[in-house]
Amino acid sequence: MRPRLPRPLLGGLIALLTLLAAPGAEAAAQPIQAPGPLGLNLPPPDRAALDGLGLNACPEPTARLDRLLYERTGGQGAALSCGNRVEGLLHLPQADPAYSAQPRTPQGGYDALVAELGRTRRELVIANMIWDEGADAPGASVALAIAALRRDLAAHPERYPAGLTVRLLFGNTVRASAPLDPRANIYAAAEHLLAAGVPLTGDTVPGWRLELASYAYTYPHSHMKVIVQDGERVLAGGFNISINHLPGDAPGGRGLDLADLGMWVRGPVARHALAAVRDTWELGRLLTCTRRPRPGELRRDCTLAAGPTPWPLIWPVPAAPAGTAHVYPLYRRNGHTGADEALAELVGAARTRLDLIQSQVGGTLGCVGELSVVAGCAPERQLPVWRAVVSAIRDHGVTVRLLIDEDAALQAETLGLLRALRLELRGLGLDDHLQARWYGTEGGAHTKMVLVDDEMLVVGSHNLHFSSFGRTGLVEYSLATSDAAAIAEAQGLFDFEWARGTAVKTPWWLPALPGGV
């Protein structure tokens, strides 16, 4: 197995350890509000904004899983769940013709993304955790797309009657090339914008507005990956603006080929996504430049200010319908954890099949380090979402197929959970209902996808792992839909990757269980 760059979550843990070991150094860059005994105590978001400010309403759907998510997102997105159109899945690094018509191009999915960004006409909002530096990194292409929008605004203001606002929000976590600096991502993006010809301050193009901000907390940081165009279209996924997801043969790709997925949706639910990013933005810090910076001198001329600029949400009319699809938003952070229960209830409602692609799985934080226990992570230390999976198997005979990343740095947690689930199900005579394979590509998977009964698809940033749940969980955003075309494409992807997955076997350093892991 090829050595890979450390996963962002591992980087976040490094940042936490750094913060605990040297609080003065981090605090100088970014003070952290006083945490409670188990993490932050943040106020809840503006739920009226998350539900469309009362301008939209959706009737209760009739399909079983639609009705479940409609009820669980009541008052926080359910009013925006109807009238949407799923425009397709975005595959990284490349799609395969076996399941997608997305063309193979030099930068793969990023080329498709950049082409879509050029369609913006009023507002472009990008929230992402990681932004890698370098001339060949995908962030350089995104910056060029933003620069092209600015030039088009200057040349053809009639195409942008309300002007054009671009906001970039970063997750405040470290990355492999800057393992001790959670500010590296916002500065990398700023450098790319400068290189593309976009000023960070003193811009004279009428109607143009550019703002960059970073989430204000390291523990937990923001893990959301969301793009909203014109308040009408949203892309939710699991990928970063990172070289990890470039095709391995692309300039700057470094042979990584890390697989990931996003989902484009047009319609009312985009307003929820915008409100969620705005909520995270208000918990951030704005990049402020005291003078016009030059490339390579950003850290001297620009700092993270005390707070973001005001971002009012004003929607004078209801969101117009774009289609007939039901799409349910799942946004969570400290102070707003309803999506945790929604995901657990959704997988627990399976009646025939659960197909899961996950970058990381595990029990609670208390399970870390318990791999030496032969039985693995005990049921009382497992997340409710995994207890719901067990219930679905036990009570309804559901078949679960789990595709997981084989990254050696993450195997301990994965195997600890799988061993415990296997032993419990073996005692019930249901061991064959849980099947697990390592993701078959050499680059591995960073995807977070859930398919339930061929009736509901979830795509986004949630891992079925302690980092995505509870008071200490990260900021996350996913979309769930019952759209038949999206489900069919996702099922095609899953079946294709399942066929080339490899068996999960007990490694030499772990005591063997009868019958395997």
PDB file of N, CA and C in Angstrom, residues 437-470:
ATOM      1  N   ARG A 437     -15.068  -4.420   2.975  1.00  0.00           N
ATOM      2  CA  ARG A 437     -13.919  -4.500   2.081  1.00  0.00           C
ATOM      3  C   ARG A 437     -13.149  -3.188   2.139  1.00  0.00           C
ATOM      4  N   TRP A 438     -11.830  -3.313   1.939  1.00  0.00           N
ATOM      5  CA  TRP A 438     -11.034  -2.110   1.734  1.00  0.00           C
ATOM      6  C   TRP A 438     -11.347  -1.556   0.358  1.00  0.00           C
ATOM      7  N   TYR A 439     -11.391  -0.231   0.246  1.00  0.00           N
ATOM      8  CA  TYR A 439     -11.585   0.417  -1.048  1.00  0.00           C
ATOM      9  C   TYR A 439     -10.480  -0.042  -1.986  1.00  0.00           C
ATOM     10  N   GLY A 440     -10.837  -0.420  -3.210  1.00  0.00           N
ATOM     11  CA  GLY A 440      -9.912  -1.162  -4.047  1.00  0.00           C
ATOM     12  C   GLY A 440      -8.833  -0.369  -4.740  1.00  0.00           C
ATOM     13  N   THR A 441      -8.989   0.949  -4.889  1.00  0.00           N
ATOM     14  CA  THR A 441      -7.976   1.715  -5.601  1.00  0.00           C
ATOM     15  C   THR A 441      -6.764   1.968  -4.719  1.00  0.00           C
ATOM     16  N   GLU A 442      -5.606   2.125  -5.360  1.00  0.00           N
ATOM     17  CA  GLU A 442      -4.387   2.355  -4.590  1.00  0.00           C
ATOM     18  C   GLU A 442      -4.449   3.681  -3.836  1.00  0.00           C
ATOM     19  N   GLY A 443      -5.151   4.656  -4.408  1.00  0.00           N
ATOM     20  CA  GLY A 443      -5.250   5.948  -3.751  1.00  0.00           C
ATOM     21  C   GLY A 443      -6.184   5.958  -2.558  1.00  0.00           C
ATOM     22  N   GLY A 444      -7.124   5.010  -2.505  1.00  0.00           N
ATOM     23  CA  GLY A 444      -8.035   4.944  -1.368  1.00  0.00           C
ATOM     24  C   GLY A 444      -9.222   5.890  -1.511  1.00  0.00           C
ATOM     25  N   ALA A 445     -10.018   5.962  -0.458  1.00  0.00           N
ATOM     26  CA  ALA A 445     -11.272   6.719  -0.483  1.00  0.00           C
ATOM     27  C   ALA A 445     -11.333   7.731   0.644  1.00  0.00           C
ATOM     28  N   HIS A 446     -11.792   8.915   0.289  1.00  0.00           N
ATOM     29  CA  HIS A 446     -12.122   9.960   1.258  1.00  0.00           C
ATOM     30  C   HIS A 446     -13.623  10.255   1.217  1.00  0.00           C
ATOM     31  N   THR A 447     -14.348   9.428   0.491  1.00  0.00           N
ATOM     32  CA  THR A 447     -15.788   9.584   0.267  1.00  0.00           C
ATOM     33  C   THR A 447     -16.572   9.311   1.539  1.00  0.00           C
ATOM     34  N   LYS A 448     -17.704  10.033   1.700  1.00  0.00           N
ATOM     35  CA  LYS A 448     -18.648   9.756   2.770  1.00  0.00           C
ATOM     36  C   LYS A 448     -20.032   9.631   2.123  1.00  0.00           C
ATOM     37  N   MET A 449     -20.464   8.409   1.918  1.00  0.00           N
ATOM     38  CA  MET A 449     -21.700   8.152   1.189  1.00  0.00           C
ATOM     39  C   MET A 449     -22.488   7.055   1.887  1.00  0.00           C
ATOM     40  N   VAL A 450     -23.797   7.242   1.971  1.00  0.00           N
ATOM     41  CA  VAL A 450     -24.701   6.264   2.580  1.00  0.00           C
ATOM     42  C   VAL A 450     -25.853   6.025   1.618  1.00  0.00           C
ATOM     43  N   LEU A 451     -26.134   4.757   1.316  1.00  0.00           N
ATOM     44  CA  LEU A 451     -27.279   4.360   0.501  1.00  0.00           C
ATOM     45  C   LEU A 451     -28.178   3.459   1.338  1.00  0.00           C
ATOM     46  N   VAL A 452     -29.446   3.819   1.445  1.00  0.00           N
ATOM     47  CA  VAL A 452     -30.386   3.078   2.286  1.00  0.00           C
ATOM     48  C   VAL A 452     -31.508   2.513   1.424  1.00  0.00           C
ATOM     49  N   ASP A 453     -31.563   1.180   1.336  1.00  0.00           N
ATOM     50  CA  ASP A 453     -32.695   0.483   0.702  1.00  0.00           C
ATOM     51  C   ASP A 453     -32.976   0.930  -0.730  1.00  0.00           C
ATOM     52  N   ASP A 454     -32.007   1.462  -1.428  1.00  0.00           N
ATOM     53  CA  ASP A 454     -32.251   1.971  -2.774  1.00  0.00           C
ATOM     54  C   ASP A 454     -33.318   3.061  -2.764  1.00  0.00           C
ATOM     55  N   GLU A 455     -33.464   3.734  -1.589  1.00  0.00           N
ATOM     56  CA  GLU A 455     -34.503   4.756  -1.443  1.00  0.00           C
ATOM     57  C   GLU A 455     -33.963   6.103  -0.981  1.00  0.00           C
ATOM     58  N   MET A 456     -32.775   6.137  -0.397  1.00  0.00           N
ATOM     59  CA  MET A 456     -32.238   7.396   0.110  1.00  0.00           C
ATOM     60  C   MET A 456     -30.719   7.383  -0.026  1.00  0.00           C
ATOM     61  N   LEU A 457     -30.173   8.511  -0.487  1.00  0.00           N
ATOM     62  CA  LEU A 457     -28.731   8.695  -0.659  1.00  0.00           C
ATOM     63  C   LEU A 457     -28.281   9.869   0.182  1.00  0.00           C
ATOM     64  N   VAL A 458     -27.174   9.702   0.906  1.00  0.00           N
ATOM     65  CA  VAL A 458     -26.562  10.797   1.665  1.00  0.00           C
ATOM     66  C   VAL A 458     -25.144  10.997   1.142  1.00  0.00           C
ATOM     67  N   VAL A 459     -24.820  12.242   0.785  1.00  0.00           N
ATOM     68  CA  VAL A 459     -23.478  12.613   0.326  1.00  0.00           C
ATOM     69  C   VAL A 459     -23.071  13.883   1.058  1.00  0.00           C
ATOM     70  N   GLY A 460     -21.858  13.906   1.566  1.00  0.00           N
ATOM     71  CA  GLY A 460     -21.393  15.111   2.241  1.00  0.00           C
ATOM     72  C   GLY A 460     -20.112  14.884   2.992  1.00  0.00           C
ATOM     73  N   SER A 461     -19.993  15.537   4.155  1.00  0.00           N
ATOM     74  CA  SER A 461     -18.735  15.506   4.905  1.00  0.00           C
ATOM     75  C   SER A 461     -18.789  14.627   6.142  1.00  0.00           C
ATOM     76  N   HIS A 462     -19.961  14.091   6.501  1.00  0.00           N
ATOM     77  CA  HIS A 462     -20.089  13.269   7.702  1.00  0.00           C
ATOM     78  C   HIS A 462     -19.383  11.925   7.549  1.00  0.00           C
ATOM     79  N   ASN A 463     -18.434  11.625   8.428  1.00  0.00           N
ATOM     80  CA  ASN A 463     -17.939  10.272   8.607  1.00  0.00           C
ATOM     81  C   ASN A 463     -18.761   9.594   9.705  1.00  0.00           C
ATOM     82  N   LEU A 464     -18.935   8.288   9.610  1.00  0.00           N
ATOM     83  CA  LEU A 464     -19.603   7.548  10.689  1.00  0.00           C
ATOM     84  C   LEU A 464     -18.536   7.216  11.738  1.00  0.00           C
ATOM     85  N   HIS A 465     -18.112   8.272  12.423  1.00  0.00           N
ATOM     86  CA  HIS A 465     -16.928   8.277  13.273  1.00  0.00           C
ATOM     87  C   HIS A 465     -17.153   9.317  14.351  1.00  0.00           C
ATOM     88  N   PHE A 466     -16.515   9.171  15.495  1.00  0.00           N
ATOM     89  CA  PHE A 466     -16.791  10.085  16.603  1.00  0.00           C
ATOM     90  C   PHE A 466     -16.523  11.542  16.254  1.00  0.00           C
ATOM     91  N   SER A 467     -15.660  11.800  15.265  1.00  0.00           N
ATOM     92  CA  SER A 467     -15.338  13.185  14.916  1.00  0.00           C
ATOM     93  C   SER A 467     -16.533  13.931  14.342  1.00  0.00           C
ATOM     94  N   SER A 468     -17.562  13.226  13.887  1.00  0.00           N
ATOM     95  CA  SER A 468     -18.726  13.860  13.273  1.00  0.00           C
ATOM     96  C   SER A 468     -19.958  13.867  14.168  1.00  0.00           C
ATOM     97  N   PHE A 469     -19.799  13.523  15.442  1.00  0.00           N
ATOM     98  CA  PHE A 469     -20.962  13.408  16.319  1.00  0.00           C
ATOM     99  C   PHE A 469     -20.664  14.023  17.687  1.00  0.00           C
ATOM    100  N   GLY A 470     -21.729  14.460  18.354  1.00  0.00           N
ATOM    101  CA  GLY A 470     -21.613  14.896  19.741  1.00  0.00           C
ATOM    102  C   GLY A 470     -21.084  16.306  19.910  1.00  0.00           C
TER     103      GLY A 470
END
